[in-house]
Amino acid sequence: LAKTTQPISMDSYEGQEVNITCSHNNIATNDYITWYQQFPSQGPRFIIQGYKTKVTNEVASLFIPADRKSSTLSLPRVSLSDTAVYYCLVGDMRGYGGSQGNLIFGKGTKLSVKP
Amino acid sequence: DGGITQSPKYLFRKEGQNVTLSCEQNLNHDAMYWYRQDPGQGLRLIYYSQIVNDFQKGDIAEGYSVSREKKESFPLTVTSAQKNPTAFYLCASSIVGVGGQETYGYTFGSGTRLTVV
């Protein structure tokens, strides 16, 4: 199982770029890297997903080096509303052979954005 | 709008009673999941199901039961055997192995907060 390691917490100020790095040294060939955002008392929300190199959408960018043993979620110009817990998830999200049941949500990174 | 609905949002249960949490999705997703979240903790998998009438235990299945009689529905019963049931329960769904998708991932419901009184 691809275990992930990410910082427990991070602080930032409004308008800054925030980079959250996730380590996943034993990532497998079929594994994707997916990031979720969770606000208190709500379900996690999908942010971005990638397999290799760089992925960008309207919310964030995901940088994945060639060896895929880590990944970095980049949030440009954060605002107070970006204060949340961010989870890095690594696994075969396609679900073959019940692989989705093996995905592990760690404790995530609690991002606090200050004015 | 397609989505996943959990009900109720808040639930109170007396010790020794069973209680059932509802989860319905209209996304035509094959797989559904139940997670438990305790304060300051990550999500822990209780049960998951990839097809109707079939489900597998997750990491913390003891004291819980599920059924999957319809593709759209995956109710979770918290039984009296669950020693510490007070928690935030999240239901999720996902597609399974469909080619050509841009991304694969979970869609979560808004959760049910269960409190034992």
PDB file of N, CA and C in Angstrom, chain A residues 32 34 36 38 41-46 49 87 89 93-101 103 105-107, chain B residues 9 31 33 35 37 40-43 45 48 50 88 90 94-97 103-106 108-110 113:
ATOM      1  N   TYR A  32      -2.351   6.624  -9.034  1.00  0.00           N
ATOM      2  CA  TYR A  32      -2.546   8.035  -9.292  1.00  0.00           C
ATOM      3  C   TYR A  32      -2.308   8.812  -7.993  1.00  0.00           C
ATOM      4  N   THR A  34      -3.874  11.971  -5.919  1.00  0.00           N
ATOM      5  CA  THR A  34      -5.080  12.777  -5.862  1.00  0.00           C
ATOM      6  C   THR A  34      -5.096  13.609  -4.588  1.00  0.00           C
ATOM      7  N   TYR A  36      -7.418  16.118  -2.015  1.00  0.00           N
ATOM      8  CA  TYR A  36      -8.753  16.510  -1.591  1.00  0.00           C
ATOM      9  C   TYR A  36      -8.654  17.635  -0.569  1.00  0.00           C
ATOM     10  N   GLN A  38     -10.874  19.449   2.655  1.00  0.00           N
ATOM     11  CA  GLN A  38     -12.002  19.235   3.549  1.00  0.00           C
ATOM     12  C   GLN A  38     -12.156  20.407   4.511  1.00  0.00           C
ATOM     13  N   SER A  41     -16.765  19.651   9.272  1.00  0.00           N
ATOM     14  CA  SER A  41     -18.122  19.091   9.202  1.00  0.00           C
ATOM     15  C   SER A  41     -18.646  18.985   7.769  1.00  0.00           C
ATOM     16  N   GLN A  42     -17.741  18.842   6.814  1.00  0.00           N
ATOM     17  CA  GLN A  42     -18.134  18.602   5.434  1.00  0.00           C
ATOM     18  C   GLN A  42     -17.345  17.425   4.881  1.00  0.00           C
ATOM     19  N   GLY A  43     -17.839  16.844   3.784  1.00  0.00           N
ATOM     20  CA  GLY A  43     -17.091  15.802   3.125  1.00  0.00           C
ATOM     21  C   GLY A  43     -15.938  16.367   2.313  1.00  0.00           C
ATOM     22  N   PRO A  44     -14.865  15.598   2.126  1.00  0.00           N
ATOM     23  CA  PRO A  44     -13.750  16.057   1.293  1.00  0.00           C
ATOM     24  C   PRO A  44     -14.199  16.355  -0.130  1.00  0.00           C
ATOM     25  N   ARG A  45     -13.521  17.316  -0.729  1.00  0.00           N
ATOM     26  CA  ARG A  45     -13.836  17.727  -2.095  1.00  0.00           C
ATOM     27  C   ARG A  45     -12.613  17.523  -2.971  1.00  0.00           C
ATOM     28  N   PHE A  46     -12.802  16.910  -4.126  1.00  0.00           N
ATOM     29  CA  PHE A  46     -11.719  16.668  -5.071  1.00  0.00           C
ATOM     30  C   PHE A  46     -11.122  17.990  -5.540  1.00  0.00           C
ATOM     31  N   GLN A  49      -5.886  15.821  -9.679  1.00  0.00           N
ATOM     32  CA  GLN A  49      -5.323  14.474  -9.778  1.00  0.00           C
ATOM     33  C   GLN A  49      -4.285  14.438 -10.889  1.00  0.00           C
ATOM     34  N   TYR A  87      -5.748  16.596   1.912  1.00  0.00           N
ATOM     35  CA  TYR A  87      -5.325  15.200   1.933  1.00  0.00           C
ATOM     36  C   TYR A  87      -4.662  14.817   0.619  1.00  0.00           C
ATOM     37  N   LEU A  89      -3.703  11.563  -1.526  1.00  0.00           N
ATOM     38  CA  LEU A  89      -4.133  10.174  -1.648  1.00  0.00           C
ATOM     39  C   LEU A  89      -3.412   9.532  -2.818  1.00  0.00           C
ATOM     40  N   MET A  93      -6.930   4.494  -8.497  1.00  0.00           N
ATOM     41  CA  MET A  93      -8.294   4.981  -8.324  1.00  0.00           C
ATOM     42  C   MET A  93      -9.271   4.339  -9.304  1.00  0.00           C
ATOM     43  N   ARG A  94      -8.773   3.551 -10.239  1.00  0.00           N
ATOM     44  CA  ARG A  94      -9.685   2.981 -11.228  1.00  0.00           C
ATOM     45  C   ARG A  94     -10.499   1.835 -10.650  1.00  0.00           C
ATOM     46  N   GLY A  95     -10.039   1.264  -9.548  1.00  0.00           N
ATOM     47  CA  GLY A  95     -10.861   0.298  -8.840  1.00  0.00           C
ATOM     48  C   GLY A  95     -10.732  -1.139  -9.268  1.00  0.00           C
ATOM     49  N   TYR A  96      -9.786  -1.447 -10.128  1.00  0.00           N
ATOM     50  CA  TYR A  96      -9.656  -2.836 -10.539  1.00  0.00           C
ATOM     51  C   TYR A  96      -9.278  -3.704  -9.345  1.00  0.00           C
ATOM     52  N   GLY A  97      -9.935  -4.847  -9.240  1.00  0.00           N
ATOM     53  CA  GLY A  97      -9.602  -5.792  -8.185  1.00  0.00           C
ATOM     54  C   GLY A  97      -9.829  -5.257  -6.792  1.00  0.00           C
ATOM     55  N   GLY A  98     -10.718  -4.307  -6.682  1.00  0.00           N
ATOM     56  CA  GLY A  98     -10.993  -3.772  -5.356  1.00  0.00           C
ATOM     57  C   GLY A  98      -9.906  -2.880  -4.824  1.00  0.00           C
ATOM     58  N   SER A  99      -9.093  -2.345  -5.705  1.00  0.00           N
ATOM     59  CA  SER A  99      -7.959  -1.554  -5.248  1.00  0.00           C
ATOM     60  C   SER A  99      -8.384  -0.285  -4.531  1.00  0.00           C
ATOM     61  N   GLN A 100      -9.587   0.197  -4.852  1.00  0.00           N
ATOM     62  CA  GLN A 100     -10.008   1.421  -4.189  1.00  0.00           C
ATOM     63  C   GLN A 100     -10.221   1.210  -2.707  1.00  0.00           C
ATOM     64  N   GLY A 101     -10.450  -0.025  -2.308  1.00  0.00           N
ATOM     65  CA  GLY A 101     -10.609  -0.295  -0.889  1.00  0.00           C
ATOM     66  C   GLY A 101      -9.302  -0.231  -0.139  1.00  0.00           C
ATOM     67  N   LEU A 103      -7.126   2.322  -0.507  1.00  0.00           N
ATOM     68  CA  LEU A 103      -6.661   3.699  -0.426  1.00  0.00           C
ATOM     69  C   LEU A 103      -6.687   4.182   1.012  1.00  0.00           C
ATOM     70  N   PHE A 105      -6.498   7.407   3.663  1.00  0.00           N
ATOM     71  CA  PHE A 105      -6.523   8.829   4.003  1.00  0.00           C
ATOM     72  C   PHE A 105      -5.731   9.001   5.288  1.00  0.00           C
ATOM     73  N   GLY A 106      -4.644   9.748   5.235  1.00  0.00           N
ATOM     74  CA  GLY A 106      -3.915  10.062   6.459  1.00  0.00           C
ATOM     75  C   GLY A 106      -4.608  11.195   7.193  1.00  0.00           C
ATOM     76  N   LYS A 107      -3.864  11.871   8.060  1.00  0.00           N
ATOM     77  CA  LYS A 107      -4.442  12.971   8.832  1.00  0.00           C
ATOM     78  C   LYS A 107      -4.482  14.262   8.036  1.00  0.00           C
TER      79      LYS A 107
ATOM     80  N   LYS B   9     -28.398  14.699   8.837  1.00  0.00           N
ATOM     81  CA  LYS B   9     -27.127  15.390   9.053  1.00  0.00           C
ATOM     82  C   LYS B   9     -26.633  15.190  10.483  1.00  0.00           C
ATOM     83  N   ALA B  31     -19.152   2.037  -7.446  1.00  0.00           N
ATOM     84  CA  ALA B  31     -18.599   1.784  -6.123  1.00  0.00           C
ATOM     85  C   ALA B  31     -19.100   2.791  -5.097  1.00  0.00           C
ATOM     86  N   TYR B  33     -18.742   3.756  -0.641  1.00  0.00           N
ATOM     87  CA  TYR B  33     -17.863   3.573   0.511  1.00  0.00           C
ATOM     88  C   TYR B  33     -18.452   4.251   1.742  1.00  0.00           C
ATOM     89  N   TYR B  35     -16.897   5.843   5.379  1.00  0.00           N
ATOM     90  CA  TYR B  35     -15.733   6.204   6.181  1.00  0.00           C
ATOM     91  C   TYR B  35     -16.198   6.761   7.520  1.00  0.00           C
ATOM     92  N   GLN B  37     -14.780   9.379  10.611  1.00  0.00           N
ATOM     93  CA  GLN B  37     -13.780  10.386  10.938  1.00  0.00           C
ATOM     94  C   GLN B  37     -13.978  10.833  12.371  1.00  0.00           C
ATOM     95  N   GLY B  40      -9.953  15.584  14.518  1.00  0.00           N
ATOM     96  CA  GLY B  40      -8.531  15.738  14.279  1.00  0.00           C
ATOM     97  C   GLY B  40      -7.869  14.559  13.601  1.00  0.00           C
ATOM     98  N   GLN B  41      -8.675  13.629  13.137  1.00  0.00           N
ATOM     99  CA  GLN B  41      -8.122  12.425  12.515  1.00  0.00           C
ATOM    100  C   GLN B  41      -8.459  12.359  11.040  1.00  0.00           C
ATOM    101  N   GLY B  42      -7.800  11.448  10.355  1.00  0.00           N
ATOM    102  CA  GLY B  42      -8.123  11.205   8.956  1.00  0.00           C
ATOM    103  C   GLY B  42      -9.348  10.322   8.836  1.00  0.00           C
ATOM    104  N   LEU B  43      -9.616   9.882   7.625  1.00  0.00           N
ATOM    105  CA  LEU B  43     -10.780   9.028   7.367  1.00  0.00           C
ATOM    106  C   LEU B  43     -10.362   7.563   7.441  1.00  0.00           C
ATOM    107  N   LEU B  45     -11.689   3.618   6.644  1.00  0.00           N
ATOM    108  CA  LEU B  45     -12.649   2.900   5.828  1.00  0.00           C
ATOM    109  C   LEU B  45     -13.389   1.852   6.643  1.00  0.00           C
ATOM    110  N   TYR B  48     -16.860  -1.086   1.880  1.00  0.00           N
ATOM    111  CA  TYR B  48     -17.015  -0.579   0.529  1.00  0.00           C
ATOM    112  C   TYR B  48     -17.659  -1.653  -0.345  1.00  0.00           C
ATOM    113  N   GLN B  50     -18.353  -2.570  -4.618  1.00  0.00           N
ATOM    114  CA  GLN B  50     -18.075  -2.230  -6.015  1.00  0.00           C
ATOM    115  C   GLN B  50     -19.243  -2.590  -6.940  1.00  0.00           C
ATOM    116  N   PHE B  88     -18.098  11.271  13.013  1.00  0.00           N
ATOM    117  CA  PHE B  88     -18.608  11.862  11.783  1.00  0.00           C
ATOM    118  C   PHE B  88     -18.486  10.798  10.705  1.00  0.00           C
ATOM    119  N   LEU B  90     -18.913   9.509   6.772  1.00  0.00           N
ATOM    120  CA  LEU B  90     -18.915  10.015   5.402  1.00  0.00           C
ATOM    121  C   LEU B  90     -19.146   8.877   4.423  1.00  0.00           C
ATOM    122  N   SER B  94     -17.748   6.265  -6.436  1.00  0.00           N
ATOM    123  CA  SER B  94     -16.789   6.466  -7.520  1.00  0.00           C
ATOM    124  C   SER B  94     -17.107   5.533  -8.666  1.00  0.00           C
ATOM    125  N   ILE B  95     -16.588   5.877  -9.836  1.00  0.00           N
ATOM    126  CA  ILE B  95     -16.695   4.964 -10.970  1.00  0.00           C
ATOM    127  C   ILE B  95     -15.660   3.866 -10.786  1.00  0.00           C
ATOM    128  N   VAL B  96     -15.792   2.809 -11.537  1.00  0.00           N
ATOM    129  CA  VAL B  96     -14.841   1.696 -11.472  1.00  0.00           C
ATOM    130  C   VAL B  96     -14.369   1.347 -12.868  1.00  0.00           C
ATOM    131  N   GLY B  97     -13.084   1.542 -13.091  1.00  0.00           N
ATOM    132  CA  GLY B  97     -12.419   1.030 -14.267  1.00  0.00           C
ATOM    133  C   GLY B  97     -12.987   1.404 -15.619  1.00  0.00           C
ATOM    134  N   THR B 103     -10.268  11.812 -15.054  1.00  0.00           N
ATOM    135  CA  THR B 103      -9.839  11.632 -13.678  1.00  0.00           C
ATOM    136  C   THR B 103     -10.690  10.554 -13.018  1.00  0.00           C
ATOM    137  N   TYR B 104     -10.132   9.993 -12.002  1.00  0.00           N
ATOM    138  CA  TYR B 104     -10.860   9.038 -11.186  1.00  0.00           C
ATOM    139  C   TYR B 104     -10.819   9.541  -9.755  1.00  0.00           C
ATOM    140  N   GLY B 105     -11.905   9.478  -9.071  1.00  0.00           N
ATOM    141  CA  GLY B 105     -11.868   9.935  -7.689  1.00  0.00           C
ATOM    142  C   GLY B 105     -13.183   9.735  -7.000  1.00  0.00           C
ATOM    143  N   TYR B 106     -13.202  10.065  -5.749  1.00  0.00           N
ATOM    144  CA  TYR B 106     -14.395   9.931  -4.942  1.00  0.00           C
ATOM    145  C   TYR B 106     -15.243  11.192  -4.980  1.00  0.00           C
ATOM    146  N   PHE B 108     -17.885  12.743  -2.345  1.00  0.00           N
ATOM    147  CA  PHE B 108     -18.328  12.538  -0.977  1.00  0.00           C
ATOM    148  C   PHE B 108     -19.668  13.205  -0.713  1.00  0.00           C
ATOM    149  N   GLY B 109     -20.403  12.615   0.232  1.00  0.00           N
ATOM    150  CA  GLY B 109     -21.586  13.277   0.747  1.00  0.00           C
ATOM    151  C   GLY B 109     -21.182  14.301   1.803  1.00  0.00           C
ATOM    152  N   SER B 110     -22.176  14.951   2.385  1.00  0.00           N
ATOM    153  CA  SER B 110     -21.907  16.009   3.361  1.00  0.00           C
ATOM    154  C   SER B 110     -21.771  15.476   4.779  1.00  0.00           C
ATOM    155  N   ARG B 113     -23.350  13.299  11.434  1.00  0.00           N
ATOM    156  CA  ARG B 113     -22.666  13.318  12.733  1.00  0.00           C
ATOM    157  C   ARG B 113     -23.519  12.535  13.729  1.00  0.00           C
TER     158      ARG B 113
END
